PDB file of C-alpha atoms in Angstrom:
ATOM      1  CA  UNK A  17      30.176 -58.455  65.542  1.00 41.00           C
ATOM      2  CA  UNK A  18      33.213 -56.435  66.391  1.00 47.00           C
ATOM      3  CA  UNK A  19      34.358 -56.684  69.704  1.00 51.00           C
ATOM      4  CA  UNK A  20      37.016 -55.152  71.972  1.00 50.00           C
ATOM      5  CA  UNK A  21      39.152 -56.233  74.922  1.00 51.00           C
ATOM      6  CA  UNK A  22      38.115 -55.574  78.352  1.00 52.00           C
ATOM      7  CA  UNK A  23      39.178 -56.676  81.463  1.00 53.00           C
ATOM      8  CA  UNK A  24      41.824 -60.644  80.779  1.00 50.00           C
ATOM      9  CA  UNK A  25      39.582 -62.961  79.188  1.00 50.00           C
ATOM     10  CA  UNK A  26      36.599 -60.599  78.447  1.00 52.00           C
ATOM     11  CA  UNK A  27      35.676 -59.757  74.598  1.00 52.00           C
ATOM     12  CA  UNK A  28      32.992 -56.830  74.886  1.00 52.00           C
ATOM     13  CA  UNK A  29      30.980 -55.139  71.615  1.00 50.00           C
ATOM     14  CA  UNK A  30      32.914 -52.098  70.016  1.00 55.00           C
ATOM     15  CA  UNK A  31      30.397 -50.225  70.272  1.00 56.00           C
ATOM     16  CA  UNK A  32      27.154 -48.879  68.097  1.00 58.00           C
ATOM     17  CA  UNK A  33      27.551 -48.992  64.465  1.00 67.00           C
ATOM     18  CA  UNK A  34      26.958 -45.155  64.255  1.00 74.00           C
ATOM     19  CA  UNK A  35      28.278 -43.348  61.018  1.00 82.00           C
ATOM     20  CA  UNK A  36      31.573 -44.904  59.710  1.00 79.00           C
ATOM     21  CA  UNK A  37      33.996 -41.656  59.909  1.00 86.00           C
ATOM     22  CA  UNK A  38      32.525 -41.708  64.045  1.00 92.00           C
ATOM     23  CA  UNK A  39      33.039 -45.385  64.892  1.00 93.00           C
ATOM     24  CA  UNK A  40      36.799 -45.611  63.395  1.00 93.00           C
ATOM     25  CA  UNK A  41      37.197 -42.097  65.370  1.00 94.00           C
ATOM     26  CA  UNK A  42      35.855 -43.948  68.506  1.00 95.00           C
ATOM     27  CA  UNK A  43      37.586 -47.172  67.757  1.00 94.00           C
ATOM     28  CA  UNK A  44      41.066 -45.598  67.454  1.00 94.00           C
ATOM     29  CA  UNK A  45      40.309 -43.648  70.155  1.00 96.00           C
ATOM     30  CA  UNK A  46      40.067 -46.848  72.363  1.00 96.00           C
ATOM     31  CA  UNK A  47      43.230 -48.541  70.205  1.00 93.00           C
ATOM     32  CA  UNK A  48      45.046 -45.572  71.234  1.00 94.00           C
ATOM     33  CA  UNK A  49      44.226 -46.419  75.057  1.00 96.00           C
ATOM     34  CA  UNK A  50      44.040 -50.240  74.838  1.00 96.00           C
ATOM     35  CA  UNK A  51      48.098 -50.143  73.483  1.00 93.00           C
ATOM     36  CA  UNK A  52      49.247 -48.395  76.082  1.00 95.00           C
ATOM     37  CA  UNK A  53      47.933 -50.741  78.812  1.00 96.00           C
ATOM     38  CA  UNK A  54      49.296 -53.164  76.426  1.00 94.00           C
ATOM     39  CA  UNK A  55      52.650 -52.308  76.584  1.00 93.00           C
ATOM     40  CA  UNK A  56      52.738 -51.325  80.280  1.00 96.00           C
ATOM     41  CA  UNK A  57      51.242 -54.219  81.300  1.00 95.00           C
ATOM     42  CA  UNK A  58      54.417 -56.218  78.802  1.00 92.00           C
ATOM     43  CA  UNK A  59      56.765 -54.234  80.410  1.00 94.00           C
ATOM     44  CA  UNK A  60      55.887 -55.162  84.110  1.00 95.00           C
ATOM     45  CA  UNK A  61      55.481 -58.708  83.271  1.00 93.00           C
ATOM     46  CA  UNK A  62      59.278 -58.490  81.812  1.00 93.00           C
ATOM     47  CA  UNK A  63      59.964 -57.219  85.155  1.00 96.00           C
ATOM     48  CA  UNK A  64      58.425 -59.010  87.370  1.00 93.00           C
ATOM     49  CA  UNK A  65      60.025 -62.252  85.326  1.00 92.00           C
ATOM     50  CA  UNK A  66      63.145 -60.926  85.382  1.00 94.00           C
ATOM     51  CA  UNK A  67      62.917 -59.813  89.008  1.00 94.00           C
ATOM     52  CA  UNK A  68      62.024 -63.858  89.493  1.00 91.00           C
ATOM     53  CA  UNK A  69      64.959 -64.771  87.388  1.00 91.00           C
ATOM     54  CA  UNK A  70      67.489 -62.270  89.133  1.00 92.00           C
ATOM     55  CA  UNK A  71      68.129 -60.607  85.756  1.00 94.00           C
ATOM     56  CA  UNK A  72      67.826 -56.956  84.487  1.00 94.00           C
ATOM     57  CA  UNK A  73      64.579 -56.979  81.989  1.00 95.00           C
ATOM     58  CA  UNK A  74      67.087 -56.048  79.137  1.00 94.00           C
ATOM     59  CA  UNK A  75      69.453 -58.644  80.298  1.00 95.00           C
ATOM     60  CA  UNK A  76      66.178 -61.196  79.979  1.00 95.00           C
ATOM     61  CA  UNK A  77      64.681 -59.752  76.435  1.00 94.00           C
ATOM     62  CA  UNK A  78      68.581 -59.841  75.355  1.00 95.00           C
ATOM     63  CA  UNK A  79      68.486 -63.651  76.430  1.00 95.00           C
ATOM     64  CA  UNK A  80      64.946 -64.306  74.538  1.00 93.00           C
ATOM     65  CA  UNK A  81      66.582 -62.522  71.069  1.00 94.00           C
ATOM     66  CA  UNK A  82      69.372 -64.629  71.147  1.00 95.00           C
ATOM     67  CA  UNK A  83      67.124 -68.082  71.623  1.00 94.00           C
ATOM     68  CA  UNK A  84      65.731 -66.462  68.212  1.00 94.00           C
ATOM     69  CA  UNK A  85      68.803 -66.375  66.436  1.00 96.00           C
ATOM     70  CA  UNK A  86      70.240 -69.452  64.562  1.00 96.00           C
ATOM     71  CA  UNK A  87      73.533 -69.774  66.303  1.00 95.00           C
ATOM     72  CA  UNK A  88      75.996 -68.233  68.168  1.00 96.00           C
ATOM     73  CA  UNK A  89      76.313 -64.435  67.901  1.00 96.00           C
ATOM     74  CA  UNK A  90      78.913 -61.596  68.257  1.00 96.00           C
ATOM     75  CA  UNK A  91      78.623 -59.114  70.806  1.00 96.00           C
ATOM     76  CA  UNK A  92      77.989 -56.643  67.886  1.00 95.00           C
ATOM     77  CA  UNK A  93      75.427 -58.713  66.866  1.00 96.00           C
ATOM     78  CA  UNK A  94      74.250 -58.373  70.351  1.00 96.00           C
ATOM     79  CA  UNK A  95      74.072 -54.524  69.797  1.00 95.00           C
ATOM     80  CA  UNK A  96      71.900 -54.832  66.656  1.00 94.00           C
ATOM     81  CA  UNK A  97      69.794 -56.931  68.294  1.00 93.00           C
ATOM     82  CA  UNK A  98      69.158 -54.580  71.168  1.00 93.00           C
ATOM     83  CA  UNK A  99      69.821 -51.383  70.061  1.00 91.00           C
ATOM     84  CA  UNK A 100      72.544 -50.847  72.715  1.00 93.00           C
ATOM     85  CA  UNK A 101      76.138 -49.448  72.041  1.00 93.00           C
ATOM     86  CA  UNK A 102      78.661 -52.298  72.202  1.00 94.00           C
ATOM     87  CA  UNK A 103      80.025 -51.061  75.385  1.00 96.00           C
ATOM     88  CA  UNK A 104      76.591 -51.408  76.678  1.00 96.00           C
ATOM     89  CA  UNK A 105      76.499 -54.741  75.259  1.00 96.00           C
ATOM     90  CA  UNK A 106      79.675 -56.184  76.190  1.00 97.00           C
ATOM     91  CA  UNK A 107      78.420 -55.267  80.200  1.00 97.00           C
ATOM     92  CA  UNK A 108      75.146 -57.658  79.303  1.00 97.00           C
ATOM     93  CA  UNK A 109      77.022 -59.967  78.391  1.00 97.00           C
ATOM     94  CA  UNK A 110      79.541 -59.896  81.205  1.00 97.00           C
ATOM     95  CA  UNK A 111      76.202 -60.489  83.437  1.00 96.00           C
ATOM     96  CA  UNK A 112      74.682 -63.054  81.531  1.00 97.00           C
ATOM     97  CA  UNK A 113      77.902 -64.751  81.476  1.00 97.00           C
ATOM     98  CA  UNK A 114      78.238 -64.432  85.229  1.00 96.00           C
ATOM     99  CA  UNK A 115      74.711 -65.240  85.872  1.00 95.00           C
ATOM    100  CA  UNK A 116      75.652 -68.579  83.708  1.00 96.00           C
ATOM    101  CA  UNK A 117      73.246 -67.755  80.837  1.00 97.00           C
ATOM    102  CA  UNK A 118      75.671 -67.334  78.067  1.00 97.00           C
ATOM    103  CA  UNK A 119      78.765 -68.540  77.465  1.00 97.00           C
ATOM    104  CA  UNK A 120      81.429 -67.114  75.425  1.00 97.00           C
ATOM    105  CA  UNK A 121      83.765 -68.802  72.666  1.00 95.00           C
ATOM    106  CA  UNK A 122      86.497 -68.261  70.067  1.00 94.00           C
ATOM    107  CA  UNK A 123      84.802 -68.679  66.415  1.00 90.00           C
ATOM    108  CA  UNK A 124      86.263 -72.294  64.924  1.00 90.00           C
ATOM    109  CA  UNK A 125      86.823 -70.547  61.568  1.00 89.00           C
ATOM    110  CA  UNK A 126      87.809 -66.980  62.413  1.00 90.00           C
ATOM    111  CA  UNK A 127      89.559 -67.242  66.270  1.00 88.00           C
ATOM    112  CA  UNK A 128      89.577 -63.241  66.404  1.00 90.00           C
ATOM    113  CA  UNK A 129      85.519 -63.481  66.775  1.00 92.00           C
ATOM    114  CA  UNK A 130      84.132 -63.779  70.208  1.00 94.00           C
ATOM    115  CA  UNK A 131      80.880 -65.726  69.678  1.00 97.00           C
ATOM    116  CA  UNK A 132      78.295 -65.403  72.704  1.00 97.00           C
ATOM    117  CA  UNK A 133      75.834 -68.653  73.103  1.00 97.00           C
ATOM    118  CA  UNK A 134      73.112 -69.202  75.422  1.00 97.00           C
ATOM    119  CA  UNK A 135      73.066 -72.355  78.140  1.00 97.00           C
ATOM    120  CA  UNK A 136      70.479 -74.809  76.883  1.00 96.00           C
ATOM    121  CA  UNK A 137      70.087 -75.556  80.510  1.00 96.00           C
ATOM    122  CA  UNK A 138      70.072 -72.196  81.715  1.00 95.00           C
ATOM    123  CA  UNK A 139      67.323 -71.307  78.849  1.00 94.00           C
ATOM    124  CA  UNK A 140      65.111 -74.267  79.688  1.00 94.00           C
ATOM    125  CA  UNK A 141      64.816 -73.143  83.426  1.00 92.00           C
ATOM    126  CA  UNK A 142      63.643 -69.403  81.679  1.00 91.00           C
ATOM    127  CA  UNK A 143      61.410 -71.540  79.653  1.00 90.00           C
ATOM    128  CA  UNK A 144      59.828 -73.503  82.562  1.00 90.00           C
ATOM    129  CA  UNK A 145      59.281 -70.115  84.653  1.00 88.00           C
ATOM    130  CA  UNK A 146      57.534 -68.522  81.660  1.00 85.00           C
ATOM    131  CA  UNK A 147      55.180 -71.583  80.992  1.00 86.00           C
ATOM    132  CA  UNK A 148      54.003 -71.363  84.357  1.00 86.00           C
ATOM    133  CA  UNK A 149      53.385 -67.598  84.550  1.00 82.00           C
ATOM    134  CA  UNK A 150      52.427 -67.482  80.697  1.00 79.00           C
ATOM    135  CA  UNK A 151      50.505 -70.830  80.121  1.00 80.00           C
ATOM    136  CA  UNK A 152      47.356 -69.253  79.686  1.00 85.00           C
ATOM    137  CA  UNK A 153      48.584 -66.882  77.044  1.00 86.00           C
ATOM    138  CA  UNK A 154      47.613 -69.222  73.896  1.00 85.00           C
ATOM    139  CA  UNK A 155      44.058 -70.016  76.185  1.00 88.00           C
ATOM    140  CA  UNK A 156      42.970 -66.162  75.086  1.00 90.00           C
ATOM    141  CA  UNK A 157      43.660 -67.018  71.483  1.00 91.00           C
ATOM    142  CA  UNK A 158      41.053 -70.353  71.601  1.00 92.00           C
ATOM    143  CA  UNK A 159      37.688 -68.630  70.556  1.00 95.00           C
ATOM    144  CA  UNK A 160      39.270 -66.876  67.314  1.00 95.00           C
ATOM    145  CA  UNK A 161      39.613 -68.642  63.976  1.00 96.00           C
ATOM    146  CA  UNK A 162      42.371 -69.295  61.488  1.00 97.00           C
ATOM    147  CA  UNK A 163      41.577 -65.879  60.025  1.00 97.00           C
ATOM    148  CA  UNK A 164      41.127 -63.829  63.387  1.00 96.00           C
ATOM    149  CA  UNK A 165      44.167 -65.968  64.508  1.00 95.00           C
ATOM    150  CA  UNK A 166      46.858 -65.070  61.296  1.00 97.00           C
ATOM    151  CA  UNK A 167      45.197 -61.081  61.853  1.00 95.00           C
ATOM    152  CA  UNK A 168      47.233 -61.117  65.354  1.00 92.00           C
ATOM    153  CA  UNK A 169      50.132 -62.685  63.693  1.00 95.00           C
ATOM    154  CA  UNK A 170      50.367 -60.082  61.085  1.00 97.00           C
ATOM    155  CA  UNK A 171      49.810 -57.573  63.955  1.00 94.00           C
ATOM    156  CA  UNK A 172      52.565 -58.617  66.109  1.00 93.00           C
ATOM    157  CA  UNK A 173      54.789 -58.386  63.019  1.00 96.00           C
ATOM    158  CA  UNK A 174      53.574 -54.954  61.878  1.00 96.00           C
ATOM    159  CA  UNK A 175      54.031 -53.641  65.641  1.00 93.00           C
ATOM    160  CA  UNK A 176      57.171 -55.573  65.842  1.00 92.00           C
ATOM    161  CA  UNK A 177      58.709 -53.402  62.761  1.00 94.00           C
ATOM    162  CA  UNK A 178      57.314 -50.802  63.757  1.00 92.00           C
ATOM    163  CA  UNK A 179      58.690 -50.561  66.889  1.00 90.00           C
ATOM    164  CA  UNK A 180      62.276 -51.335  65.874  1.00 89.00           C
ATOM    165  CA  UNK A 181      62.234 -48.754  63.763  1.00 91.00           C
ATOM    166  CA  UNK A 182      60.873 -45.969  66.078  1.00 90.00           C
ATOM    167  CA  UNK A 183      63.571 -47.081  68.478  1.00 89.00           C
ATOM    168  CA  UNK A 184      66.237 -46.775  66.156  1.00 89.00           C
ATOM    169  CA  UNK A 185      64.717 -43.043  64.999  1.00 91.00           C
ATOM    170  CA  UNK A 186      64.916 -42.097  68.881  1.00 91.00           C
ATOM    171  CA  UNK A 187      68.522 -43.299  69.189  1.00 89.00           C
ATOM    172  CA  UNK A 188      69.076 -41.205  66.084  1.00 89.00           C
ATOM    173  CA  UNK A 189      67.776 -38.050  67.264  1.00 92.00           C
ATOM    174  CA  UNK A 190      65.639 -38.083  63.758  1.00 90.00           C
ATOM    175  CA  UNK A 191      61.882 -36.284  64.142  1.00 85.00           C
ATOM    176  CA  UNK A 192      59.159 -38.494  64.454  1.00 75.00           C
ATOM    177  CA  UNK A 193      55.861 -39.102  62.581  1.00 71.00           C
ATOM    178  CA  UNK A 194      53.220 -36.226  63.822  1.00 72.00           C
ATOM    179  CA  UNK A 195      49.530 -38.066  64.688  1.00 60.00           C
ATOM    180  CA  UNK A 196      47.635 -40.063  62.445  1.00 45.00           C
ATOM    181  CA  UNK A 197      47.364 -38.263  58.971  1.00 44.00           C
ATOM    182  CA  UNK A 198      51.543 -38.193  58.568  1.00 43.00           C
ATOM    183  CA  UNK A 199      51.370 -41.962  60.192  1.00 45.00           C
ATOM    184  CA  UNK A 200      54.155 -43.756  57.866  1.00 45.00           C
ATOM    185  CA  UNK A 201      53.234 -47.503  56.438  1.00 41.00           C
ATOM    186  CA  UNK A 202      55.374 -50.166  58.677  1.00 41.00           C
ATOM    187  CA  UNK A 203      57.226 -50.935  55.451  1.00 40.00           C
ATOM    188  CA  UNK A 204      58.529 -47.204  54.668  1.00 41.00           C
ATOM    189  CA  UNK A 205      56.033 -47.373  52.120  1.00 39.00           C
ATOM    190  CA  UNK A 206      53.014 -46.001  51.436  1.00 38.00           C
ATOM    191  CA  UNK A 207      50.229 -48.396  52.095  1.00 33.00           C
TER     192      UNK A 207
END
């Protein structure tokens, strides 16, 4: 049986079958609904765990990014990563660097290259405030099998893409996809 979220914790049925063109109207109707609590409720929890941490919420999600990446990064990099100007990013890093996140080092092979790397230390105290406020994150995931399980984990990369790119269009000033019939594949391509 389908089901839907409702309030934390609560899985609810989608719905009646009804005729198929009706449900996915009715199901995408509630999507439509259920992703912007989504990402409001994301965004608030950014805030309220950078307003615990004494960061900016793009000085945090900066901090979480470069966790992700496999070494030390430029401040360019930095931009790319966040889709800020390099001004903009050069300021986050002047107040993760004061806040004693980041450091900030000559490259050994190229000494013209600032690289920017984050304080293990610093990063494990972020790490220890988010497994208390987020430890029962994985908990919502326990009732769903392998396949349910790798259906989220293709979501979150879809919506991940996604997103970066309709950020970058926004920066760009480019149009953007009109409603659901001119809705563009993740991939650029059609699906």
């Amino acid at each position: 049986m389908a089901t839907t979220a409702g309030r934390p914790g609560e899985r609810r049925a989608a719905g009646p079958p009804g005729p198929p063109g009706e449900r996915r109207a009715r199901l995408t109707a509630e999507l439509a609904v259920v992703a912007r609590r989504y990402m409001a409720s994301y965004a608030l929890l950014n805030q309220a765990l950078a307003d615990r941490l004494g960061l900016h919420p793009t000085d945090l999600q900066c901090l979480n990014l470069l966790t992700l990446e496999p070494g030390p990064v430029t401040t360019g990099r930095i931009a790319e990563l966040t889709g800020l100007t390099t001004g903009s990013a050069t300021r986050l890093v002047d107040r993760l660097e004061r806040a004693g996140y980041v450091v900030r080092a000559r490259d050994a092979g190229d000494r013209r290259l600032v690289l920017v790397a984050p304080v293990p230390e610093r990063v494990a105290e972020v790490a220890r405030v988010w497994e208390r406020v987020g430890s029962g994150w994985f908990a919502l995931f326990d009732d769903l099998d392998d396949r349910e399980l790798a259906l989220f984990v293709e979501h979150m990369r879809r919506t991940t893409e996604y997103g970066a790119e309709q950020a970058a269009r926004l920066r760009a000033g480019e149009p953007m996809p009109v409603g659901a019939g001119g809705r563009e594949a993740v991939s650029g391509q059609a699906e």
